[in-house]
Amino acid sequence: NAGVTQTPKFQVLKTGQSMTLQCAQDMNHEYMSWYRQDPGMGLRLIHYSVGAGITDQGEVPNGYNVSRSTTEDFPLRLLSAAPSQTSVYFCASSYFPVPSGGYTFGSGTRLTVV
Amino acid sequence: AQSVAQPEDQVNVAEGNPLTVKCTYSVSGNPYLFWYVQYPNRGLQFLLKYITGDNLVKGSYGFEAEFNKSQTSFHLKKPSALVSDSALYFCAAQEGTGFQKLVFGTGTRLLVSP
């Protein structure tokens, strides 16, 4: 099925551990992005990419790295997990430059850092 | 800087009654505006968008939204609410030229009672 696939769905990390959240889309979307969702704060942009080899920071990039080696994949790396990174993470993609159909979101990764 | 405000954390409405979920935005230039819906433990789903043209935009599941440039508002409406409409609704905006950094509001929980 066409769409955005995120793995894992759930993850518990210890403080200081690192991990990669995976995001893959099969719609040939140029634009991909990562958001975190926290209660009362809506969705905040972490990093985004407008094509392979091109990434940039969003609103809350600290503690996260991204890369875009292919059009399909946009992994998010947590370098040294902190309790403040406990959140639900969403990957979203769209065509570029105009998202005629809106963004397509993955189903999310619920991350808990203890 | 772009911003989106959803002044109500929760909206309660009885089934069959009309509903309105409010959204105001601050975007330089012409805005692109979106509504998304999130059901429990799911990603966001695109409902509708305003890019240009008619100020009344129709979307999925019988929802519509009215763009008001003078009031910088983009309220979501439905003539007759269903219990199944109960969900979290997000308004989002981006500047209508160049680049696709989408800014979200904090979300409004809609509760439709039988």
JSON list of C-alpha atoms in Angstrom, two decimals:
[
{"chain": "A", "resi": 1, "resn": "ASN", "atom": "CA", "xyz": [0.00, 0.00, 0.00]},
{"chain": "A", "resi": 2, "resn": "ALA", "atom": "CA", "xyz": [1.28, 3.44, -0.91]},
{"chain": "A", "resi": 3, "resn": "GLY", "atom": "CA", "xyz": [2.07, 5.62, 2.03]},
{"chain": "A", "resi": 4, "resn": "VAL", "atom": "CA", "xyz": [4.56, 6.49, 4.74]},
{"chain": "A", "resi": 5, "resn": "THR", "atom": "CA", "xyz": [5.90, 3.66, 6.86]},
{"chain": "A", "resi": 6, "resn": "GLN", "atom": "CA", "xyz": [7.47, 4.30, 10.23]},
{"chain": "A", "resi": 7, "resn": "THR", "atom": "CA", "xyz": [9.31, 1.79, 12.36]},
{"chain": "A", "resi": 8, "resn": "PRO", "atom": "CA", "xyz": [9.31, 0.95, 15.17]},
{"chain": "A", "resi": 9, "resn": "LYS", "atom": "CA", "xyz": [5.86, 1.82, 16.50]},
{"chain": "A", "resi": 10, "resn": "PHE", "atom": "CA", "xyz": [7.00, 1.79, 20.11]},
{"chain": "A", "resi": 11, "resn": "GLN", "atom": "CA", "xyz": [10.42, 2.11, 21.72]},
{"chain": "A", "resi": 12, "resn": "VAL", "atom": "CA", "xyz": [11.77, 2.48, 25.24]},
{"chain": "A", "resi": 13, "resn": "LEU", "atom": "CA", "xyz": [15.30, 3.80, 25.60]},
{"chain": "A", "resi": 14, "resn": "LYS", "atom": "CA", "xyz": [17.55, 4.44, 28.54]},
{"chain": "A", "resi": 15, "resn": "THR", "atom": "CA", "xyz": [19.07, 7.88, 28.94]},
{"chain": "A", "resi": 16, "resn": "GLY", "atom": "CA", "xyz": [22.21, 8.13, 26.84]},
{"chain": "A", "resi": 17, "resn": "GLN", "atom": "CA", "xyz": [21.32, 5.41, 24.38]},
{"chain": "A", "resi": 18, "resn": "SER", "atom": "CA", "xyz": [21.15, 6.12, 20.68]},
{"chain": "A", "resi": 19, "resn": "MET", "atom": "CA", "xyz": [18.69, 4.86, 18.11]},
{"chain": "A", "resi": 20, "resn": "THR", "atom": "CA", "xyz": [17.33, 5.49, 14.63]},
{"chain": "A", "resi": 21, "resn": "LEU", "atom": "CA", "xyz": [13.70, 5.99, 13.77]},
{"chain": "A", "resi": 22, "resn": "GLN", "atom": "CA", "xyz": [12.99, 4.79, 10.27]},
{"chain": "A", "resi": 23, "resn": "CYS", "atom": "CA", "xyz": [10.74, 6.46, 7.73]},
{"chain": "A", "resi": 24, "resn": "ALA", "atom": "CA", "xyz": [10.10, 5.26, 4.20]},
{"chain": "A", "resi": 25, "resn": "GLN", "atom": "CA", "xyz": [7.66, 6.43, 1.53]},
{"chain": "A", "resi": 26, "resn": "ASP", "atom": "CA", "xyz": [6.80, 4.91, -1.82]},
{"chain": "A", "resi": 27, "resn": "MET", "atom": "CA", "xyz": [5.03, 7.86, -3.43]},
{"chain": "A", "resi": 28, "resn": "ASN", "atom": "CA", "xyz": [8.15, 9.47, -4.95]},
{"chain": "A", "resi": 29, "resn": "HIS", "atom": "CA", "xyz": [7.64, 12.52, -2.73]},
{"chain": "A", "resi": 30, "resn": "GLU", "atom": "CA", "xyz": [10.50, 14.97, -2.81]},
{"chain": "A", "resi": 31, "resn": "TYR", "atom": "CA", "xyz": [9.69, 16.54, 0.55]},
{"chain": "A", "resi": 32, "resn": "MET", "atom": "CA", "xyz": [10.03, 14.61, 3.81]},
{"chain": "A", "resi": 33, "resn": "SER", "atom": "CA", "xyz": [9.97, 15.84, 7.36]},
{"chain": "A", "resi": 34, "resn": "TRP", "atom": "CA", "xyz": [10.01, 14.78, 10.98]},
{"chain": "A", "resi": 35, "resn": "TYR", "atom": "CA", "xyz": [7.70, 16.21, 13.65]},
{"chain": "A", "resi": 36, "resn": "ARG", "atom": "CA", "xyz": [7.35, 15.52, 17.32]},
{"chain": "A", "resi": 37, "resn": "GLN", "atom": "CA", "xyz": [3.98, 15.71, 19.03]},
{"chain": "A", "resi": 38, "resn": "ASP", "atom": "CA", "xyz": [3.75, 16.70, 22.66]},
{"chain": "A", "resi": 39, "resn": "PRO", "atom": "CA", "xyz": [0.59, 17.39, 24.68]},
{"chain": "A", "resi": 40, "resn": "GLY", "atom": "CA", "xyz": [-0.52, 21.00, 24.44]},
{"chain": "A", "resi": 41, "resn": "MET", "atom": "CA", "xyz": [2.23, 21.86, 21.96]},
{"chain": "A", "resi": 42, "resn": "GLY", "atom": "CA", "xyz": [0.92, 20.48, 18.72]},
{"chain": "A", "resi": 43, "resn": "LEU", "atom": "CA", "xyz": [3.42, 19.26, 16.18]},
{"chain": "A", "resi": 44, "resn": "ARG", "atom": "CA", "xyz": [6.85, 20.79, 16.01]},
{"chain": "A", "resi": 45, "resn": "LEU", "atom": "CA", "xyz": [9.18, 20.41, 13.06]},
{"chain": "A", "resi": 46, "resn": "ILE", "atom": "CA", "xyz": [12.51, 18.72, 13.83]},
{"chain": "A", "resi": 47, "resn": "HIS", "atom": "CA", "xyz": [14.21, 18.35, 10.43]},
{"chain": "A", "resi": 48, "resn": "TYR", "atom": "CA", "xyz": [13.14, 18.33, 6.82]},
{"chain": "A", "resi": 49, "resn": "SER", "atom": "CA", "xyz": [14.44, 17.48, 3.38]},
{"chain": "A", "resi": 50, "resn": "VAL", "atom": "CA", "xyz": [13.48, 18.66, -0.11]},
{"chain": "A", "resi": 51, "resn": "GLY", "atom": "CA", "xyz": [15.31, 15.90, -1.92]},
{"chain": "A", "resi": 52, "resn": "ALA", "atom": "CA", "xyz": [18.10, 13.36, -1.72]},
{"chain": "A", "resi": 53, "resn": "GLY", "atom": "CA", "xyz": [21.22, 14.89, -0.26]},
{"chain": "A", "resi": 54, "resn": "ILE", "atom": "CA", "xyz": [19.42, 18.00, 1.04]},
{"chain": "A", "resi": 55, "resn": "THR", "atom": "CA", "xyz": [18.39, 18.43, 4.65]},
{"chain": "A", "resi": 56, "resn": "ASP", "atom": "CA", "xyz": [17.77, 21.35, 6.95]},
{"chain": "A", "resi": 57, "resn": "GLN", "atom": "CA", "xyz": [16.80, 22.10, 10.52]},
{"chain": "A", "resi": 58, "resn": "GLY", "atom": "CA", "xyz": [13.33, 22.83, 11.71]},
{"chain": "A", "resi": 59, "resn": "GLU", "atom": "CA", "xyz": [12.09, 24.34, 14.93]},
{"chain": "A", "resi": 60, "resn": "VAL", "atom": "CA", "xyz": [13.53, 21.83, 17.43]},
{"chain": "A", "resi": 61, "resn": "PRO", "atom": "CA", "xyz": [16.59, 20.12, 15.87]},
{"chain": "A", "resi": 62, "resn": "ASN", "atom": "CA", "xyz": [18.84, 19.76, 18.92]},
{"chain": "A", "resi": 63, "resn": "GLY", "atom": "CA", "xyz": [19.67, 16.18, 19.79]},
{"chain": "A", "resi": 64, "resn": "TYR", "atom": "CA", "xyz": [18.59, 14.81, 16.41]},
{"chain": "A", "resi": 65, "resn": "ASN", "atom": "CA", "xyz": [20.37, 14.09, 13.14]},
{"chain": "A", "resi": 66, "resn": "VAL", "atom": "CA", "xyz": [18.99, 13.22, 9.73]},
{"chain": "A", "resi": 67, "resn": "SER", "atom": "CA", "xyz": [20.27, 12.19, 6.34]},
{"chain": "A", "resi": 68, "resn": "ARG", "atom": "CA", "xyz": [18.61, 11.65, 2.97]},
{"chain": "A", "resi": 69, "resn": "SER", "atom": "CA", "xyz": [20.59, 9.32, 0.77]},
{"chain": "A", "resi": 70, "resn": "THR", "atom": "CA", "xyz": [17.57, 8.21, -1.26]},
{"chain": "A", "resi": 71, "resn": "THR", "atom": "CA", "xyz": [14.23, 9.72, -2.21]},
{"chain": "A", "resi": 72, "resn": "GLU", "atom": "CA", "xyz": [12.40, 7.00, -0.30]},
{"chain": "A", "resi": 73, "resn": "ASP", "atom": "CA", "xyz": [14.09, 7.04, 3.11]},
{"chain": "A", "resi": 74, "resn": "PHE", "atom": "CA", "xyz": [14.53, 9.71, 5.77]},
{"chain": "A", "resi": 75, "resn": "PRO", "atom": "CA", "xyz": [15.82, 8.25, 9.06]},
{"chain": "A", "resi": 76, "resn": "LEU", "atom": "CA", "xyz": [15.91, 10.27, 12.27]},
{"chain": "A", "resi": 77, "resn": "ARG", "atom": "CA", "xyz": [18.79, 9.58, 14.64]},
{"chain": "A", "resi": 78, "resn": "LEU", "atom": "CA", "xyz": [18.78, 10.29, 18.35]},
{"chain": "A", "resi": 79, "resn": "LEU", "atom": "CA", "xyz": [22.40, 10.70, 19.32]},
{"chain": "A", "resi": 80, "resn": "SER", "atom": "CA", "xyz": [22.13, 10.41, 23.11]},
{"chain": "A", "resi": 81, "resn": "ALA", "atom": "CA", "xyz": [18.57, 10.02, 24.29]},
{"chain": "A", "resi": 82, "resn": "ALA", "atom": "CA", "xyz": [17.25, 12.28, 27.03]},
{"chain": "A", "resi": 83, "resn": "PRO", "atom": "CA", "xyz": [13.94, 12.15, 28.94]},
{"chain": "A", "resi": 84, "resn": "SER", "atom": "CA", "xyz": [12.95, 15.41, 27.21]},
{"chain": "A", "resi": 85, "resn": "GLN", "atom": "CA", "xyz": [12.85, 13.45, 23.95]},
{"chain": "A", "resi": 86, "resn": "THR", "atom": "CA", "xyz": [9.99, 11.32, 25.19]},
{"chain": "A", "resi": 87, "resn": "SER", "atom": "CA", "xyz": [7.36, 12.05, 22.58]},
{"chain": "A", "resi": 88, "resn": "VAL", "atom": "CA", "xyz": [5.43, 10.74, 19.62]},
{"chain": "A", "resi": 89, "resn": "TYR", "atom": "CA", "xyz": [7.35, 11.18, 16.39]},
{"chain": "A", "resi": 90, "resn": "PHE", "atom": "CA", "xyz": [5.71, 11.54, 13.00]},
{"chain": "A", "resi": 91, "resn": "CYS", "atom": "CA", "xyz": [7.25, 11.42, 9.57]},
{"chain": "A", "resi": 92, "resn": "ALA", "atom": "CA", "xyz": [5.42, 13.29, 6.79]},
{"chain": "A", "resi": 93, "resn": "SER", "atom": "CA", "xyz": [5.99, 13.59, 3.07]},
{"chain": "A", "resi": 94, "resn": "SER", "atom": "CA", "xyz": [4.59, 15.47, 0.11]},
{"chain": "A", "resi": 95, "resn": "TYR", "atom": "CA", "xyz": [5.30, 16.55, -3.42]},
{"chain": "A", "resi": 96, "resn": "PHE", "atom": "CA", "xyz": [7.37, 19.69, -3.78]},
{"chain": "A", "resi": 97, "resn": "PRO", "atom": "CA", "xyz": [6.90, 22.59, -4.03]},
{"chain": "A", "resi": 98, "resn": "VAL", "atom": "CA", "xyz": [3.11, 22.65, -3.69]},
{"chain": "A", "resi": 99, "resn": "PRO", "atom": "CA", "xyz": [1.53, 19.93, -1.54]},
{"chain": "A", "resi": 100, "resn": "SER", "atom": "CA", "xyz": [-1.56, 19.59, -3.68]},
{"chain": "A", "resi": 101, "resn": "GLY", "atom": "CA", "xyz": [-2.83, 16.66, -1.65]},
{"chain": "A", "resi": 102, "resn": "GLY", "atom": "CA", "xyz": [-1.58, 17.83, 1.68]},
{"chain": "A", "resi": 103, "resn": "TYR", "atom": "CA", "xyz": [1.02, 15.96, 3.60]},
{"chain": "A", "resi": 104, "resn": "THR", "atom": "CA", "xyz": [0.93, 12.21, 4.07]},
{"chain": "A", "resi": 105, "resn": "PHE", "atom": "CA", "xyz": [1.77, 11.16, 7.62]},
{"chain": "A", "resi": 106, "resn": "GLY", "atom": "CA", "xyz": [3.09, 7.92, 8.98]},
{"chain": "A", "resi": 107, "resn": "SER", "atom": "CA", "xyz": [1.34, 6.28, 11.93]},
{"chain": "A", "resi": 108, "resn": "GLY", "atom": "CA", "xyz": [3.96, 7.46, 14.39]},
{"chain": "A", "resi": 109, "resn": "THR", "atom": "CA", "xyz": [6.63, 6.15, 16.75]},
{"chain": "A", "resi": 110, "resn": "ARG", "atom": "CA", "xyz": [5.95, 6.44, 20.46]},
{"chain": "A", "resi": 111, "resn": "LEU", "atom": "CA", "xyz": [9.29, 6.89, 22.21]},
{"chain": "A", "resi": 112, "resn": "THR", "atom": "CA", "xyz": [9.84, 6.77, 25.94]},
{"chain": "A", "resi": 113, "resn": "VAL", "atom": "CA", "xyz": [13.22, 7.68, 27.42]},
{"chain": "A", "resi": 114, "resn": "VAL", "atom": "CA", "xyz": [13.74, 6.55, 31.00]},
{"chain": "B", "resi": 1, "resn": "ALA", "atom": "CA", "xyz": [7.46, 34.09, 12.11]},
{"chain": "B", "resi": 2, "resn": "GLN", "atom": "CA", "xyz": [4.55, 31.94, 11.07]},
{"chain": "B", "resi": 3, "resn": "SER", "atom": "CA", "xyz": [2.11, 30.86, 13.75]},
{"chain": "B", "resi": 4, "resn": "VAL", "atom": "CA", "xyz": [-1.24, 29.16, 14.06]},
{"chain": "B", "resi": 5, "resn": "ALA", "atom": "CA", "xyz": [-3.61, 29.53, 16.98]},
{"chain": "B", "resi": 6, "resn": "GLN", "atom": "CA", "xyz": [-6.41, 27.19, 17.95]},
{"chain": "B", "resi": 7, "resn": "PRO", "atom": "CA", "xyz": [-8.00, 28.96, 20.90]},
{"chain": "B", "resi": 8, "resn": "GLU", "atom": "CA", "xyz": [-10.10, 26.04, 22.14]},
{"chain": "B", "resi": 9, "resn": "ASP", "atom": "CA", "xyz": [-8.49, 22.97, 23.67]},
{"chain": "B", "resi": 10, "resn": "GLN", "atom": "CA", "xyz": [-11.80, 21.12, 23.41]},
{"chain": "B", "resi": 11, "resn": "VAL", "atom": "CA", "xyz": [-15.11, 21.59, 21.65]},
{"chain": "B", "resi": 12, "resn": "ASN", "atom": "CA", "xyz": [-18.19, 19.71, 22.82]},
{"chain": "B", "resi": 13, "resn": "VAL", "atom": "CA", "xyz": [-21.20, 19.30, 20.56]},
{"chain": "B", "resi": 14, "resn": "ALA", "atom": "CA", "xyz": [-24.25, 17.04, 20.46]},
{"chain": "B", "resi": 15, "resn": "GLU", "atom": "CA", "xyz": [-24.69, 14.67, 17.55]},
{"chain": "B", "resi": 16, "resn": "GLY", "atom": "CA", "xyz": [-26.71, 16.28, 14.78]},
{"chain": "B", "resi": 17, "resn": "ASN", "atom": "CA", "xyz": [-25.76, 19.81, 15.75]},
{"chain": "B", "resi": 18, "resn": "PRO", "atom": "CA", "xyz": [-23.44, 21.99, 13.67]},
{"chain": "B", "resi": 19, "resn": "LEU", "atom": "CA", "xyz": [-19.83, 22.22, 14.77]},
{"chain": "B", "resi": 20, "resn": "THR", "atom": "CA", "xyz": [-17.11, 24.83, 14.41]},
{"chain": "B", "resi": 21, "resn": "VAL", "atom": "CA", "xyz": [-13.45, 24.44, 15.29]},
{"chain": "B", "resi": 22, "resn": "LYS", "atom": "CA", "xyz": [-11.61, 27.75, 15.25]},
{"chain": "B", "resi": 23, "resn": "CYS", "atom": "CA", "xyz": [-8.25, 28.58, 13.74]},
{"chain": "B", "resi": 24, "resn": "THR", "atom": "CA", "xyz": [-6.39, 31.83, 13.19]},
{"chain": "B", "resi": 25, "resn": "TYR", "atom": "CA", "xyz": [-3.06, 32.20, 11.48]},
{"chain": "B", "resi": 26, "resn": "SER", "atom": "CA", "xyz": [-0.18, 34.58, 11.06]},
{"chain": "B", "resi": 27, "resn": "VAL", "atom": "CA", "xyz": [1.68, 34.06, 7.82]},
{"chain": "B", "resi": 28, "resn": "SER", "atom": "CA", "xyz": [3.51, 36.56, 5.69]},
{"chain": "B", "resi": 29, "resn": "GLY", "atom": "CA", "xyz": [2.22, 36.75, 2.18]},
{"chain": "B", "resi": 30, "resn": "ASN", "atom": "CA", "xyz": [-0.54, 34.53, 0.87]},
{"chain": "B", "resi": 31, "resn": "PRO", "atom": "CA", "xyz": [-1.15, 31.55, 3.09]},
{"chain": "B", "resi": 32, "resn": "TYR", "atom": "CA", "xyz": [-1.68, 27.92, 2.30]},
{"chain": "B", "resi": 33, "resn": "LEU", "atom": "CA", "xyz": [-3.99, 26.54, 4.99]},
{"chain": "B", "resi": 34, "resn": "PHE", "atom": "CA", "xyz": [-4.80, 22.99, 5.98]},
{"chain": "B", "resi": 35, "resn": "TRP", "atom": "CA", "xyz": [-6.91, 20.96, 8.38]},
{"chain": "B", "resi": 36, "resn": "TYR", "atom": "CA", "xyz": [-5.86, 17.54, 9.58]},
{"chain": "B", "resi": 37, "resn": "VAL", "atom": "CA", "xyz": [-7.62, 15.05, 11.83]},
{"chain": "B", "resi": 38, "resn": "GLN", "atom": "CA", "xyz": [-5.99, 12.57, 14.19]},
{"chain": "B", "resi": 39, "resn": "TYR", "atom": "CA", "xyz": [-7.77, 9.56, 15.59]},
{"chain": "B", "resi": 40, "resn": "PRO", "atom": "CA", "xyz": [-6.38, 7.80, 18.68]},
{"chain": "B", "resi": 41, "resn": "ASN", "atom": "CA", "xyz": [-3.02, 6.12, 18.11]},
{"chain": "B", "resi": 42, "resn": "ARG", "atom": "CA", "xyz": [-3.02, 7.11, 14.45]},
{"chain": "B", "resi": 43, "resn": "GLY", "atom": "CA", "xyz": [-1.15, 9.55, 12.28]},
{"chain": "B", "resi": 44, "resn": "LEU", "atom": "CA", "xyz": [-2.67, 12.74, 10.98]},
{"chain": "B", "resi": 45, "resn": "GLN", "atom": "CA", "xyz": [-5.05, 12.53, 8.03]},
{"chain": "B", "resi": 46, "resn": "PHE", "atom": "CA", "xyz": [-5.51, 15.34, 5.55]},
{"chain": "B", "resi": 47, "resn": "LEU", "atom": "CA", "xyz": [-9.03, 16.83, 5.58]},
{"chain": "B", "resi": 48, "resn": "LEU", "atom": "CA", "xyz": [-8.93, 19.86, 3.34]},
{"chain": "B", "resi": 49, "resn": "LYS", "atom": "CA", "xyz": [-6.82, 22.75, 2.15]},
{"chain": "B", "resi": 50, "resn": "TYR", "atom": "CA", "xyz": [-7.07, 26.32, 0.98]},
{"chain": "B", "resi": 51, "resn": "ILE", "atom": "CA", "xyz": [-4.58, 27.44, -1.64]},
{"chain": "B", "resi": 52, "resn": "THR", "atom": "CA", "xyz": [-6.45, 30.04, -3.62]},
{"chain": "B", "resi": 53, "resn": "GLY", "atom": "CA", "xyz": [-9.88, 30.72, -5.05]},
{"chain": "B", "resi": 54, "resn": "ASP", "atom": "CA", "xyz": [-13.23, 30.21, -3.34]},
{"chain": "B", "resi": 55, "resn": "ASN", "atom": "CA", "xyz": [-13.18, 31.11, 0.33]},
{"chain": "B", "resi": 56, "resn": "LEU", "atom": "CA", "xyz": [-15.35, 28.12, 1.24]},
{"chain": "B", "resi": 57, "resn": "VAL", "atom": "CA", "xyz": [-13.42, 24.90, 0.89]},
{"chain": "B", "resi": 58, "resn": "LYS", "atom": "CA", "xyz": [-15.03, 21.48, 1.01]},
{"chain": "B", "resi": 59, "resn": "GLY", "atom": "CA", "xyz": [-13.16, 18.44, 2.20]},
{"chain": "B", "resi": 60, "resn": "SER", "atom": "CA", "xyz": [-13.48, 14.89, 3.37]},
{"chain": "B", "resi": 61, "resn": "TYR", "atom": "CA", "xyz": [-16.25, 13.44, 5.56]},
{"chain": "B", "resi": 62, "resn": "GLY", "atom": "CA", "xyz": [-18.58, 16.41, 5.03]},
{"chain": "B", "resi": 63, "resn": "PHE", "atom": "CA", "xyz": [-16.22, 18.97, 6.56]},
{"chain": "B", "resi": 64, "resn": "GLU", "atom": "CA", "xyz": [-15.72, 22.42, 5.13]},
{"chain": "B", "resi": 65, "resn": "ALA", "atom": "CA", "xyz": [-13.66, 25.44, 6.10]},
{"chain": "B", "resi": 66, "resn": "GLU", "atom": "CA", "xyz": [-14.07, 29.14, 5.51]},
{"chain": "B", "resi": 67, "resn": "PHE", "atom": "CA", "xyz": [-11.08, 31.29, 4.70]},
{"chain": "B", "resi": 68, "resn": "ASN", "atom": "CA", "xyz": [-11.41, 34.88, 5.93]},
{"chain": "B", "resi": 69, "resn": "LYS", "atom": "CA", "xyz": [-8.45, 37.00, 4.93]},
{"chain": "B", "resi": 70, "resn": "SER", "atom": "CA", "xyz": [-9.45, 40.09, 6.89]},
{"chain": "B", "resi": 71, "resn": "GLN", "atom": "CA", "xyz": [-9.81, 38.11, 10.10]},
{"chain": "B", "resi": 72, "resn": "THR", "atom": "CA", "xyz": [-6.89, 35.77, 9.25]},
{"chain": "B", "resi": 73, "resn": "SER", "atom": "CA", "xyz": [-9.09, 32.85, 10.13]},
{"chain": "B", "resi": 74, "resn": "PHE", "atom": "CA", "xyz": [-9.73, 29.41, 8.70]},
{"chain": "B", "resi": 75, "resn": "HIS", "atom": "CA", "xyz": [-12.48, 27.84, 10.80]},
{"chain": "B", "resi": 76, "resn": "LEU", "atom": "CA", "xyz": [-13.48, 24.22, 10.29]},
{"chain": "B", "resi": 77, "resn": "LYS", "atom": "CA", "xyz": [-17.21, 23.52, 10.09]},
{"chain": "B", "resi": 78, "resn": "LYS", "atom": "CA", "xyz": [-19.67, 20.72, 9.63]},
{"chain": "B", "resi": 79, "resn": "PRO", "atom": "CA", "xyz": [-23.45, 21.15, 9.38]},
{"chain": "B", "resi": 80, "resn": "SER", "atom": "CA", "xyz": [-24.33, 18.01, 11.36]},
{"chain": "B", "resi": 81, "resn": "ALA", "atom": "CA", "xyz": [-21.85, 16.34, 13.72]},
{"chain": "B", "resi": 82, "resn": "LEU", "atom": "CA", "xyz": [-21.44, 12.59, 14.09]},
{"chain": "B", "resi": 83, "resn": "VAL", "atom": "CA", "xyz": [-20.16, 10.72, 17.13]},
{"chain": "B", "resi": 84, "resn": "SER", "atom": "CA", "xyz": [-17.48, 9.29, 14.82]},
{"chain": "B", "resi": 85, "resn": "ASP", "atom": "CA", "xyz": [-16.17, 12.83, 14.23]},
{"chain": "B", "resi": 86, "resn": "SER", "atom": "CA", "xyz": [-14.75, 12.81, 17.75]},
{"chain": "B", "resi": 87, "resn": "ALA", "atom": "CA", "xyz": [-11.00, 13.23, 17.29]},
{"chain": "B", "resi": 88, "resn": "LEU", "atom": "CA", "xyz": [-8.15, 15.71, 17.55]},
{"chain": "B", "resi": 89, "resn": "TYR", "atom": "CA", "xyz": [-8.12, 18.39, 14.86]},
{"chain": "B", "resi": 90, "resn": "PHE", "atom": "CA", "xyz": [-5.10, 20.36, 13.77]},
{"chain": "B", "resi": 91, "resn": "CYS", "atom": "CA", "xyz": [-4.97, 23.53, 11.72]},
{"chain": "B", "resi": 92, "resn": "ALA", "atom": "CA", "xyz": [-1.76, 24.18, 9.79]},
{"chain": "B", "resi": 93, "resn": "ALA", "atom": "CA", "xyz": [-0.38, 27.00, 7.69]},
{"chain": "B", "resi": 94, "resn": "GLN", "atom": "CA", "xyz": [2.55, 27.78, 5.49]},
{"chain": "B", "resi": 95, "resn": "GLU", "atom": "CA", "xyz": [3.72, 30.72, 3.48]},
{"chain": "B", "resi": 96, "resn": "GLY", "atom": "CA", "xyz": [2.39, 30.39, -0.01]},
{"chain": "B", "resi": 97, "resn": "THR", "atom": "CA", "xyz": [5.62, 30.97, -1.83]},
{"chain": "B", "resi": 98, "resn": "GLY", "atom": "CA", "xyz": [8.84, 29.02, -1.87]},
{"chain": "B", "resi": 99, "resn": "PHE", "atom": "CA", "xyz": [9.10, 26.60, 0.84]},
{"chain": "B", "resi": 100, "resn": "GLN", "atom": "CA", "xyz": [7.05, 24.03, 2.62]},
{"chain": "B", "resi": 101, "resn": "LYS", "atom": "CA", "xyz": [7.65, 24.46, 6.30]},
{"chain": "B", "resi": 102, "resn": "LEU", "atom": "CA", "xyz": [4.23, 23.74, 7.67]},
{"chain": "B", "resi": 103, "resn": "VAL", "atom": "CA", "xyz": [3.36, 25.19, 11.07]},
{"chain": "B", "resi": 104, "resn": "PHE", "atom": "CA", "xyz": [0.71, 23.49, 13.18]},
{"chain": "B", "resi": 105, "resn": "GLY", "atom": "CA", "xyz": [-1.64, 24.74, 15.83]},
{"chain": "B", "resi": 106, "resn": "THR", "atom": "CA", "xyz": [-1.79, 23.02, 19.20]},
{"chain": "B", "resi": 107, "resn": "GLY", "atom": "CA", "xyz": [-4.87, 21.03, 18.26]},
{"chain": "B", "resi": 108, "resn": "THR", "atom": "CA", "xyz": [-8.51, 21.02, 19.34]},
{"chain": "B", "resi": 109, "resn": "ARG", "atom": "CA", "xyz": [-10.20, 17.94, 20.69]},
{"chain": "B", "resi": 110, "resn": "LEU", "atom": "CA", "xyz": [-13.71, 17.53, 19.33]},
{"chain": "B", "resi": 111, "resn": "LEU", "atom": "CA", "xyz": [-16.10, 15.50, 21.45]},
{"chain": "B", "resi": 112, "resn": "VAL", "atom": "CA", "xyz": [-19.46, 14.67, 19.89]},
{"chain": "B", "resi": 113, "resn": "SER", "atom": "CA", "xyz": [-21.95, 13.23, 22.34]},
{"chain": "B", "resi": 114, "resn": "PRO", "atom": "CA", "xyz": [-24.81, 10.92, 21.32]}
]
